[in-house]
Short mmCIF file of C-alpha atoms in Angstrom, two decimals:
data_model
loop_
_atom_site.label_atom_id
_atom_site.label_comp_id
_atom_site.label_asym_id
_atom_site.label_seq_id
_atom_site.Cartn_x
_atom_site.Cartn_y
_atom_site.Cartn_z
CA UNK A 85 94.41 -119.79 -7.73
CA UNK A 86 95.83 -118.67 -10.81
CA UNK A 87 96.59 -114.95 -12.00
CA UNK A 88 97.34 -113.82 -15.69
CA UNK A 89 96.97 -109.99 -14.58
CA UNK A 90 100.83 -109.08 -14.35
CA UNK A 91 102.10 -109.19 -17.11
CA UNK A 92 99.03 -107.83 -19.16
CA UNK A 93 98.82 -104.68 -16.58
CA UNK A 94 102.54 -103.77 -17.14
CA UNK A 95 102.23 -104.19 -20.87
CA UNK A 96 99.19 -102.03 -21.57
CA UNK A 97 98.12 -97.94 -20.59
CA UNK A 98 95.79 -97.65 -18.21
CA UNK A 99 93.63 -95.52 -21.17
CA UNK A 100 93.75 -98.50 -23.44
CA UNK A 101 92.61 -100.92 -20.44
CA UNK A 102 89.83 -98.75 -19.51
CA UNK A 103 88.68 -98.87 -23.36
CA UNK A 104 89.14 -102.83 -23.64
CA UNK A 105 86.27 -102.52 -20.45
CA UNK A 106 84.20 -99.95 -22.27
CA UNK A 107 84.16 -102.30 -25.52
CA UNK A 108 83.41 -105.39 -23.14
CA UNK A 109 80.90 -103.91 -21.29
CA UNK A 110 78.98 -102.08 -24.56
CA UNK A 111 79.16 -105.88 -26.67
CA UNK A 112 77.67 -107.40 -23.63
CA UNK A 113 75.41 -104.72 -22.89
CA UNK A 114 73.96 -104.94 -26.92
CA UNK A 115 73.57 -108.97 -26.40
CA UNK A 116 71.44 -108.33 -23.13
CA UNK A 117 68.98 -106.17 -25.20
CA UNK A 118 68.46 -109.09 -27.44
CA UNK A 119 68.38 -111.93 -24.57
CA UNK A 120 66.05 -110.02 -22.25
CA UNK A 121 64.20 -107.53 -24.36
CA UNK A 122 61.67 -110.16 -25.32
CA UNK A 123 60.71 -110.36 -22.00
CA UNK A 124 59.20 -106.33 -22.59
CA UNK A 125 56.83 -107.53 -25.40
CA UNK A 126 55.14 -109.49 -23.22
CA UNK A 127 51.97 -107.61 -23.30
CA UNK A 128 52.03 -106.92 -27.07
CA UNK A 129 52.63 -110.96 -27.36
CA UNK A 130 49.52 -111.10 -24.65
CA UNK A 131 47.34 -108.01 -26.55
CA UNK A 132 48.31 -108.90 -30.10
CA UNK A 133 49.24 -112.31 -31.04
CA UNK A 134 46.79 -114.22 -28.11
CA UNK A 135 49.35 -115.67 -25.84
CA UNK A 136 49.09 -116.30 -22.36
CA UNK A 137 51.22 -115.46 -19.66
CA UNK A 138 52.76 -118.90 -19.62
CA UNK A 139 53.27 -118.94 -23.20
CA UNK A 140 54.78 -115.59 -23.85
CA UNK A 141 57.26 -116.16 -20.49
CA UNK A 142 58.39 -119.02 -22.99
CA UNK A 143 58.90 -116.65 -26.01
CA UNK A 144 60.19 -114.00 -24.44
CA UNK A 145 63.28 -117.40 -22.95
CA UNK A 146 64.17 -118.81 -25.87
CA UNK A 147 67.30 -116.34 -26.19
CA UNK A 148 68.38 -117.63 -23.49
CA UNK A 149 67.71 -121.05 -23.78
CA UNK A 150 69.79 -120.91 -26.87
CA UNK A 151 72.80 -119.34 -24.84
CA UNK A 152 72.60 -122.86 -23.00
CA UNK A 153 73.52 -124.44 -25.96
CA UNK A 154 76.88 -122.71 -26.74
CA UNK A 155 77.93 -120.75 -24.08
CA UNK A 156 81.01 -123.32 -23.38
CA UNK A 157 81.72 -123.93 -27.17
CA UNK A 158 82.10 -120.39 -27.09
CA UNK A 159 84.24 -120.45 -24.13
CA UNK A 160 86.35 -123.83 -25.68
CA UNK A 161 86.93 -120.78 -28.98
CA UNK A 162 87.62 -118.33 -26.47
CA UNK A 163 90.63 -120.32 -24.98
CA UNK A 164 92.07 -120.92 -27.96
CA UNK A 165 91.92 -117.57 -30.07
CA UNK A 166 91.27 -114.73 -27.90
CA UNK A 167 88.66 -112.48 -27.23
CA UNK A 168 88.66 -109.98 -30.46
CA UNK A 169 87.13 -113.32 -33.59
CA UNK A 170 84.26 -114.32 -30.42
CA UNK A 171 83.48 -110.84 -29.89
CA UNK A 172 83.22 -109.58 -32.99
CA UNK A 173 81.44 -112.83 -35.10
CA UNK A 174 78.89 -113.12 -31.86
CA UNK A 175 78.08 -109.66 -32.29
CA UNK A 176 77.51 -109.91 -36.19
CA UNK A 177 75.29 -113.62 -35.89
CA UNK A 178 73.27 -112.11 -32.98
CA UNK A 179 72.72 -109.26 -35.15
CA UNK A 180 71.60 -111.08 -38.19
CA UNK A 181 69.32 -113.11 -36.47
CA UNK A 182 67.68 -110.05 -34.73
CA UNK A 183 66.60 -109.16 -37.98
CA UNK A 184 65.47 -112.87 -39.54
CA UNK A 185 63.02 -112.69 -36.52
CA UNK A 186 62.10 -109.15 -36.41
CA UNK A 187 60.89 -109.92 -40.71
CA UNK A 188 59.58 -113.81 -40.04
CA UNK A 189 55.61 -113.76 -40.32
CA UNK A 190 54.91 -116.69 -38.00
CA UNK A 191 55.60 -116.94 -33.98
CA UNK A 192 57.50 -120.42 -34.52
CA UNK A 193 59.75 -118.85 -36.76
CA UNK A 194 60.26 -115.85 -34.42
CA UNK A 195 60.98 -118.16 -31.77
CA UNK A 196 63.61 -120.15 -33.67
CA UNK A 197 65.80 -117.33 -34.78
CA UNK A 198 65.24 -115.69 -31.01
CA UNK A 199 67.19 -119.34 -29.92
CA UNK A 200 69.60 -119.04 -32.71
CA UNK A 201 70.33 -115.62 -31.61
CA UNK A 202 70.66 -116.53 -27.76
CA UNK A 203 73.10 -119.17 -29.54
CA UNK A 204 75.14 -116.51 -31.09
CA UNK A 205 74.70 -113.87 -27.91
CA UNK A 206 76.61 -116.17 -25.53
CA UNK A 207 79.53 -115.32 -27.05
CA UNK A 208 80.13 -111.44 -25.28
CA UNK A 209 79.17 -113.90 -22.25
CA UNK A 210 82.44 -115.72 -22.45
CA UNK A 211 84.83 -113.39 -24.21
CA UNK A 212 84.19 -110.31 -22.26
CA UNK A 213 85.21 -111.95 -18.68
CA UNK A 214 88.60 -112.79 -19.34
CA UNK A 215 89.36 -109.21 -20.62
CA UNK A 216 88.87 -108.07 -16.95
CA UNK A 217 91.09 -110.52 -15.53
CA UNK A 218 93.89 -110.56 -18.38
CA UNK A 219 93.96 -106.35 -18.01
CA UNK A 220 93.77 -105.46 -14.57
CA UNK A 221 95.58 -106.55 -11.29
CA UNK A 222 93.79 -108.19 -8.54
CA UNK A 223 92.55 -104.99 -6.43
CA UNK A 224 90.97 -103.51 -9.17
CA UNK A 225 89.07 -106.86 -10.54
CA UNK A 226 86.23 -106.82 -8.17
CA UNK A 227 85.48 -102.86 -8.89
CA UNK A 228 86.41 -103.57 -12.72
CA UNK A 229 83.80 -106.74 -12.97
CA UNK A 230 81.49 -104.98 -11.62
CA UNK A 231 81.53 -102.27 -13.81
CA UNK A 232 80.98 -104.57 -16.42
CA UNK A 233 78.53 -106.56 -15.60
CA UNK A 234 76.50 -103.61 -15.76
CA UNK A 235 75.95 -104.15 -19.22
CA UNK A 236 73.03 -106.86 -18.06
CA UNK A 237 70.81 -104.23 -16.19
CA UNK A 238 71.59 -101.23 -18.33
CA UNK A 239 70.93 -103.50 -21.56
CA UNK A 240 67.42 -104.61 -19.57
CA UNK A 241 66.78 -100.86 -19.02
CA UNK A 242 67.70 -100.01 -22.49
CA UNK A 243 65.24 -102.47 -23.61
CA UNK A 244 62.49 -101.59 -21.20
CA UNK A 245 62.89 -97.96 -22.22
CA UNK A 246 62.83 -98.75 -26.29
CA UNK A 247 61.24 -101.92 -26.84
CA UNK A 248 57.46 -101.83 -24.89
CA UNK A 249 57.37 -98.32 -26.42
CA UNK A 250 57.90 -99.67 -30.02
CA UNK A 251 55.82 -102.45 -29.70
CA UNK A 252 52.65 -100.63 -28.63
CA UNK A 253 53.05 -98.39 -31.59
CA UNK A 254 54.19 -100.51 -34.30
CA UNK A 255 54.09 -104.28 -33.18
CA UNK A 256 56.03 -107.02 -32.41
CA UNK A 257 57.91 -107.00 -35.72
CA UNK A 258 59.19 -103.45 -35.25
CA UNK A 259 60.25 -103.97 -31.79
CA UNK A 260 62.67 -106.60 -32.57
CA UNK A 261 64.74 -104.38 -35.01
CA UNK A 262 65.57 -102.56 -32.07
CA UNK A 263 68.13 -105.35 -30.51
CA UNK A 264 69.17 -106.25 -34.36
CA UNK A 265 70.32 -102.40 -34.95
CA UNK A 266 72.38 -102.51 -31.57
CA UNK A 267 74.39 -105.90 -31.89
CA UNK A 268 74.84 -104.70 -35.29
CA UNK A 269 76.96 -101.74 -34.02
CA UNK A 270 78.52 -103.69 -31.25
CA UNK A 271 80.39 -105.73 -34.25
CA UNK A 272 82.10 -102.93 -35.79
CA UNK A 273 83.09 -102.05 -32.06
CA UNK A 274 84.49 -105.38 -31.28
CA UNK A 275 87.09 -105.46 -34.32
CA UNK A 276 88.86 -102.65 -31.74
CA UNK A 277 89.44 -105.30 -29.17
CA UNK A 278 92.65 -106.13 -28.08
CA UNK A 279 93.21 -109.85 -26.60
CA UNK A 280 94.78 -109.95 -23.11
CA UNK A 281 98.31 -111.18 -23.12
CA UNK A 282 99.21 -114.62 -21.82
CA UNK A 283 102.09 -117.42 -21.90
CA UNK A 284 102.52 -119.19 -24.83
CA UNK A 285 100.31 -123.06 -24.37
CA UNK A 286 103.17 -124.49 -25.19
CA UNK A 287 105.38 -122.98 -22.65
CA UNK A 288 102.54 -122.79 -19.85
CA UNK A 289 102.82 -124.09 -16.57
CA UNK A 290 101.61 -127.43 -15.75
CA UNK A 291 98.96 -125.50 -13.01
CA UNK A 292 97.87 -122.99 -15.47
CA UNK A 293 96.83 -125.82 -17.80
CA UNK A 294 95.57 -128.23 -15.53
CA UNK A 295 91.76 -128.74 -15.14
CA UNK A 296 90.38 -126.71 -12.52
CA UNK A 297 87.40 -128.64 -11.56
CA UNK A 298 89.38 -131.85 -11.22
CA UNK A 299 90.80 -131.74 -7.06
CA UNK A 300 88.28 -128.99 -6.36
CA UNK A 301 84.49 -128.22 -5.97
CA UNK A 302 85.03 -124.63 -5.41
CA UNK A 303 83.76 -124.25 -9.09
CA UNK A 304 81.22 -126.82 -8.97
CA UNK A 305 79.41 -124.53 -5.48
CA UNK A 306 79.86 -121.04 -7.08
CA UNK A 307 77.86 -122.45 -10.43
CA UNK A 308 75.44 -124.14 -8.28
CA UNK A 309 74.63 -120.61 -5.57
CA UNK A 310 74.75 -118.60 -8.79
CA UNK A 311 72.11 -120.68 -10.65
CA UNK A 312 70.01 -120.11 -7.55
CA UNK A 313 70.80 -116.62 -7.21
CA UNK A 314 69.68 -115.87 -10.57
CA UNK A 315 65.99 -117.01 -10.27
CA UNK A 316 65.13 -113.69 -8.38
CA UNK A 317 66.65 -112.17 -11.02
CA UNK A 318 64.79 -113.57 -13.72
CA UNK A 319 61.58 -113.68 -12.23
CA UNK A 320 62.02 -109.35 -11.30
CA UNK A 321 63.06 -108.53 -14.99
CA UNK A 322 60.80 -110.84 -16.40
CA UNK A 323 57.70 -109.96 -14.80
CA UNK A 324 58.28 -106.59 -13.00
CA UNK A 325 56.97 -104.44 -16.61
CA UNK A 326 53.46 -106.33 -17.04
CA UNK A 327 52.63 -106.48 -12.77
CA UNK A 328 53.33 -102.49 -13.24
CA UNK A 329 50.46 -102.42 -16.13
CA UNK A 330 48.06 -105.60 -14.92
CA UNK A 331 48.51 -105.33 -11.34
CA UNK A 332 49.20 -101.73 -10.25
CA UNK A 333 47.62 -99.89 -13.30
CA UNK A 334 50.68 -98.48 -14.77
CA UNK A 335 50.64 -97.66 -18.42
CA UNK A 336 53.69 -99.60 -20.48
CA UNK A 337 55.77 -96.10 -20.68
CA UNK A 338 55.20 -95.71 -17.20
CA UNK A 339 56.30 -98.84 -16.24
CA UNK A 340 58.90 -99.13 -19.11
CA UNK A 341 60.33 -96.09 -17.33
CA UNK A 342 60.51 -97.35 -14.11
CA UNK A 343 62.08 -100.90 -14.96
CA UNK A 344 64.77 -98.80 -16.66
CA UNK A 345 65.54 -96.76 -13.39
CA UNK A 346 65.66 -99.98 -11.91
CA UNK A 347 67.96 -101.48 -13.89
CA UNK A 348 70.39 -98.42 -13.74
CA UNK A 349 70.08 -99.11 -9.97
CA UNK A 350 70.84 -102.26 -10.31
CA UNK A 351 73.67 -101.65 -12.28
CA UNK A 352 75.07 -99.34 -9.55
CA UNK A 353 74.54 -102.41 -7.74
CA UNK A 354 76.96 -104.13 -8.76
CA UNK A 355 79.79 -101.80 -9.00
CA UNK A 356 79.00 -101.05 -5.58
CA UNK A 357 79.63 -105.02 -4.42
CA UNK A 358 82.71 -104.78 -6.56
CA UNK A 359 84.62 -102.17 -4.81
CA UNK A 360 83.31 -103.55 -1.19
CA UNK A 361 84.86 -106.89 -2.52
CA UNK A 362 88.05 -104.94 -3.51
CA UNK A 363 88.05 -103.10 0.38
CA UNK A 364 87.55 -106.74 1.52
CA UNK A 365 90.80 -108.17 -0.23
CA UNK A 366 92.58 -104.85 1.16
CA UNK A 367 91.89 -105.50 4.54
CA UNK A 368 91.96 -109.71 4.57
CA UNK A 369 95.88 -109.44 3.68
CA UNK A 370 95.72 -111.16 0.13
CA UNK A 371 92.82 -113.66 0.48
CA UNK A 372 91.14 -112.97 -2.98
CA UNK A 373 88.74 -115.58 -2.53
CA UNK A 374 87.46 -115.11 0.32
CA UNK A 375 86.75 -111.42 -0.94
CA UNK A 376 84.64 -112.47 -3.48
CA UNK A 377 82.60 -114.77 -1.90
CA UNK A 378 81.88 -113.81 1.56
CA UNK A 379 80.01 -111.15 0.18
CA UNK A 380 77.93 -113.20 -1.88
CA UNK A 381 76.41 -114.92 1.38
CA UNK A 382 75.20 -111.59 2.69
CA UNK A 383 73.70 -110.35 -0.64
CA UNK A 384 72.09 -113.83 -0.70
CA UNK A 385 70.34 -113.45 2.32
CA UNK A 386 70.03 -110.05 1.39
CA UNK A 387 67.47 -110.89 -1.87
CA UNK A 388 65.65 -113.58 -0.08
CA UNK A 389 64.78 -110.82 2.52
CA UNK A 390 63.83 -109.14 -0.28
CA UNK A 391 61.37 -111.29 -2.33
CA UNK A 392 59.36 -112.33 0.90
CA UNK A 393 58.91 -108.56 1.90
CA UNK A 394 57.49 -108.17 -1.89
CA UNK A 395 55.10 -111.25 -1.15
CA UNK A 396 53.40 -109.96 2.02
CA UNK A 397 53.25 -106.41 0.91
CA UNK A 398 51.62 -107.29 -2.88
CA UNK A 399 49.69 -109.39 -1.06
CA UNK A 400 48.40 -106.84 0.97
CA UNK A 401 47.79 -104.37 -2.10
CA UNK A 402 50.40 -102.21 -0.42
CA UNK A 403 51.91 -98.93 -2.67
CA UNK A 404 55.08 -100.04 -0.70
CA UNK A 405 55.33 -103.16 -3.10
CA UNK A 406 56.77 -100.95 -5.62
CA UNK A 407 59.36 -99.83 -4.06
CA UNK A 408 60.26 -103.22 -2.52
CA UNK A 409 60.35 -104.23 -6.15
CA UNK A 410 62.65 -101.61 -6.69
CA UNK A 411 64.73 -102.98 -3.68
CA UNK A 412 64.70 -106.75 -5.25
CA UNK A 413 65.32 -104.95 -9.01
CA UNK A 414 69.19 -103.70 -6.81
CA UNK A 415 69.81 -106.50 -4.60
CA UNK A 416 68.89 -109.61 -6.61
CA UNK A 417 71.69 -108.66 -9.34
CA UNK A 418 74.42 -107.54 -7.24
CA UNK A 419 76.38 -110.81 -7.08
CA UNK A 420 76.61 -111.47 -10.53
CA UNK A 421 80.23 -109.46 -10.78
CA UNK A 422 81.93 -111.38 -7.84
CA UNK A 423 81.16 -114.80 -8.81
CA UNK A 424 82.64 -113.83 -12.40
CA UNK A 425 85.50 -112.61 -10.53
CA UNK A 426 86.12 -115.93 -8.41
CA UNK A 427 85.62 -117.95 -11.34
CA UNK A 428 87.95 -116.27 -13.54
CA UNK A 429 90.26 -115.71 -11.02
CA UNK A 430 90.69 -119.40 -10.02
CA UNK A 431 90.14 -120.94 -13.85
CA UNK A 432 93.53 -119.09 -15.17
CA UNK A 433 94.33 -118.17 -18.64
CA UNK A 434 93.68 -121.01 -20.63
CA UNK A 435 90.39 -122.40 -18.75
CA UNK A 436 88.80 -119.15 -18.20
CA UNK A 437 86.66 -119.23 -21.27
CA UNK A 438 85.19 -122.76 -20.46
CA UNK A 439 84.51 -121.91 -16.42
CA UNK A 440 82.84 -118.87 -17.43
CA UNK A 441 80.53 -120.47 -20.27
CA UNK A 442 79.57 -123.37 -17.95
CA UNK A 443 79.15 -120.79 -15.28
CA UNK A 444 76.64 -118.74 -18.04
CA UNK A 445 75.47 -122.11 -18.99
CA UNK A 446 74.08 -123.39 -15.03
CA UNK A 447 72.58 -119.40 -14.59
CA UNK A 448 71.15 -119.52 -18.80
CA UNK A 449 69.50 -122.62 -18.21
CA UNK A 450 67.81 -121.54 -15.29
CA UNK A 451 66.84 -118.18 -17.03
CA UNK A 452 65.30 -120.14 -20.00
CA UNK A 453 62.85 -122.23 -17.55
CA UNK A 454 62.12 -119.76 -15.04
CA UNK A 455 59.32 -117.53 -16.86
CA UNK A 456 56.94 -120.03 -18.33
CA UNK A 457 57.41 -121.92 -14.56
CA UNK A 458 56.53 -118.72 -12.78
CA UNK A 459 54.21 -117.56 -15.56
CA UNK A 460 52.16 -120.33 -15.07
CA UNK A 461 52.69 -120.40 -11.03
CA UNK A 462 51.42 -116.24 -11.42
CA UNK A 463 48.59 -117.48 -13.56
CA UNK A 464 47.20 -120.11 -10.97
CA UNK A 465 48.42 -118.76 -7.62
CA UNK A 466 48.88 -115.04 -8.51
CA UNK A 467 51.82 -112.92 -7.87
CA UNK A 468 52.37 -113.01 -4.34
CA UNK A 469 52.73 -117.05 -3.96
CA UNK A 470 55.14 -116.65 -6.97
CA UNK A 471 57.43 -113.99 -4.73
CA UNK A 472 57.35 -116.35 -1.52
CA UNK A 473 58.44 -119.26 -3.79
CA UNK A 474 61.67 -117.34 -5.14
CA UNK A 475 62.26 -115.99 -1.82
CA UNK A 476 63.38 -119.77 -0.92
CA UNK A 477 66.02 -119.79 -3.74
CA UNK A 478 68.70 -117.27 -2.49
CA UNK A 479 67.79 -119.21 1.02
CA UNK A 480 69.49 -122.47 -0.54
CA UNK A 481 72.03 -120.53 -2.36
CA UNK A 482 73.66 -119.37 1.43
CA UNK A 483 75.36 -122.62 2.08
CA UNK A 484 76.07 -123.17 -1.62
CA UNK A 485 78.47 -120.18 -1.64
CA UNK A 486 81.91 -121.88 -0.69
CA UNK A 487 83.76 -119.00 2.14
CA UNK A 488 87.41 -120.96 1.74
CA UNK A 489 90.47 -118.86 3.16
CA UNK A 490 92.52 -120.61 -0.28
CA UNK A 491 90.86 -121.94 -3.05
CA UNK A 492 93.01 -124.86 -2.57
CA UNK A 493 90.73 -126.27 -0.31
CA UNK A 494 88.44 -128.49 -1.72
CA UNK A 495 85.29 -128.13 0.47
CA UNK A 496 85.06 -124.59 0.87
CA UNK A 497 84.59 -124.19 4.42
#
């Protein structure tokens, strides 16, 4: 496994780490506004424009299928410059196309500059991961990732507060500015980012440069559980806001509202499976990858548990479902951090940037095909068969998580 945390956490105050997270966590909080706030104008898409479920599932993806396309040419960039140029130009494109779509007059066109934004977005994706790893030492990642990947929840809750809000008051157009105005301001915080340290390429180590997913699969099963992991995810923030309104007769604030609790749960989610991967690596005597995946397994078993109790009790018309949605809205995004964490932790310096944009790439794609697959599974079967499906995913994701004592092992168990 390699580590580029020493020298970086001798070399920098613990003030000006904390800020490099704050910086990380706000540019990739601002991108996750634009990639998942579409998902909130769902109903205006429905109410206004004519679209079906299906349909609108595949407006509100195309952000994220875009991401697909560049998350590891963004990575490749982020190996060779440093954090600070990704940041900071991702920001600014993401920004400007927020605002080509938010003033285009046809649906096609507001779809094409949503993908060419998702293109741009995948940037804080890759950049921000490596900060983590390149500022703090090893007991402090887990609690430290964490932390940031709050910035996907709280970004979904920002959105699901602003955005439905907006768009029942002033339309679709309006709505988008929102995300635009946000990235815009994450630019001019990026240019304060200061790259992690590292060895000089040409003086690097043979093992810090060498291909990672060469001799190992380690990489190869935390992409694949994650992608699988991730459908509950997308199919909860996706689809939680308009089953509120259509199937339990919330109004959009309402539900708005209670999405964005959710995703500030979730959030504390994730911080929370950071430190108890941290208290892991304390008490397993220095196996750091062990610590972040063992966890994973339980939290995997954890969501499927999760999304079948939401099937039998919306199936039964239950009140309960809405807290059990709650549950899934915590659980189902609560891995995120430690994979990160593995992945950055065994890619090194120089291939961090690639392992995390293929590892964005694997979740991405399955985020871009996931709501117009379950949209139109919702629109024939309804929403409880949709729940029991995903409730299989995190099933298969259990033996996909690889439990290895060292990550020099090459099967994982």
């Amino acid at each position: 496994m390699c580590d580029d945390g020493g020298v970086a956490v001798s070399s920098m105050s613990s003030v000006r780490r904390w800020l490099m997270l704050a910086i990380a966590l706000s540019a990739t909080l601002c991108a996750n506004v634009f990639i998942n706030g579409v998902a909130f104008l769902i109903p205006t898409l429905n109410s206004e424009r004519g679209l079906d479920l299906a349909r609108a599932g595949l407006m509100s993806a195309m952000p994220s299928l875009g991401m697909v396309v560049t998350l590891i040419a963004w990575g490749y960039v982020v190996d060779r410059v440093g954090e600070r140029l990704v940041l900071t130009l991702g920001s600014a494109l993401t920004a400007a196309a927020g605002f080509a779509a938010a003033s285009a007059e046809s649906l096609v066109a507001v779809a094409a500059f949503l993908f060419l934004g998702g293109m741009a977005a995948a940037s804080s994706n890759t950049a921000s991961g490596r900060l983590v790893v390149g500022w703090f030492a090893a007991e402090q990642r887990g609690l430290v990732m964490g932390i940031r990947q709050t910035a996907q929840p709280l970004g979904v809750g920002l959105g699901a507060l602003v955005i439905p809000r907006v768009a029942e008051n002033h339309g679709v157009s309006a709505a988008l500015l929102f995300p635009a105005i946000v990235c815009a301001a994450s630019a001019l915080m990026c240019l304060a980012v200061i790259d992690p340290p590292r060895t000089p390429r040409a003086q690097a180590s043979e093992a810090d440069l060498a291909n990672p997913y060469r001799d190992s699969r380690l990489l190869f099963r935390i992409h694949l559980a994650s992608g699988l992991l991730v459908v509950p995810q997308v199919l909860v923030w996706t689809f939680t806001l308009v089953w509120l309104i259509s199937e339990r007769g919330w109004s959009p604030g309402s539900a708005g509202l209670l999405v964005t609790f959710a995703q500030v749960l979730g959030a504390g989610g994730r911080i929370a499976a950071g430190r108890w991967s941290d208290s892991v690596l304390k008490r397993s005597g220095g196996d750091v990858f062990g610590a972040r995946t063992r966890p994973i397994r339980i939290i995997a078993g954890a969501a499927a548990v999760c999304m079948a109790s939401l099937a039998l009790l919306d199936w039964l018309d239950s009140p309960l479902s809405v807290a059990m949605m709650m549950a899934a809205s915590v659980v189902t995004v609560s891995d995120n951090g430690l994979a990160f964490t593995a992945i950055a932790e065994i890619a090194g310096p120089f291939w961090s940037g690639r392992a995390l944009g293929t590892q964005n790439t694997s979740q991405l794609f399955t985020a871009g095909i996931v709501p117009p697959l379950f949209g139109g599974l919702i629109g024939i079967a309804g929403y409880p068969v949709a729940f029991a499906v995903c409730a299989l995913f995190p099933l298969m994701a259990i033996p996909a998580v690889p439990v290895a004592v060292s990550p020099a092992t090459p099967v994982g168990d």
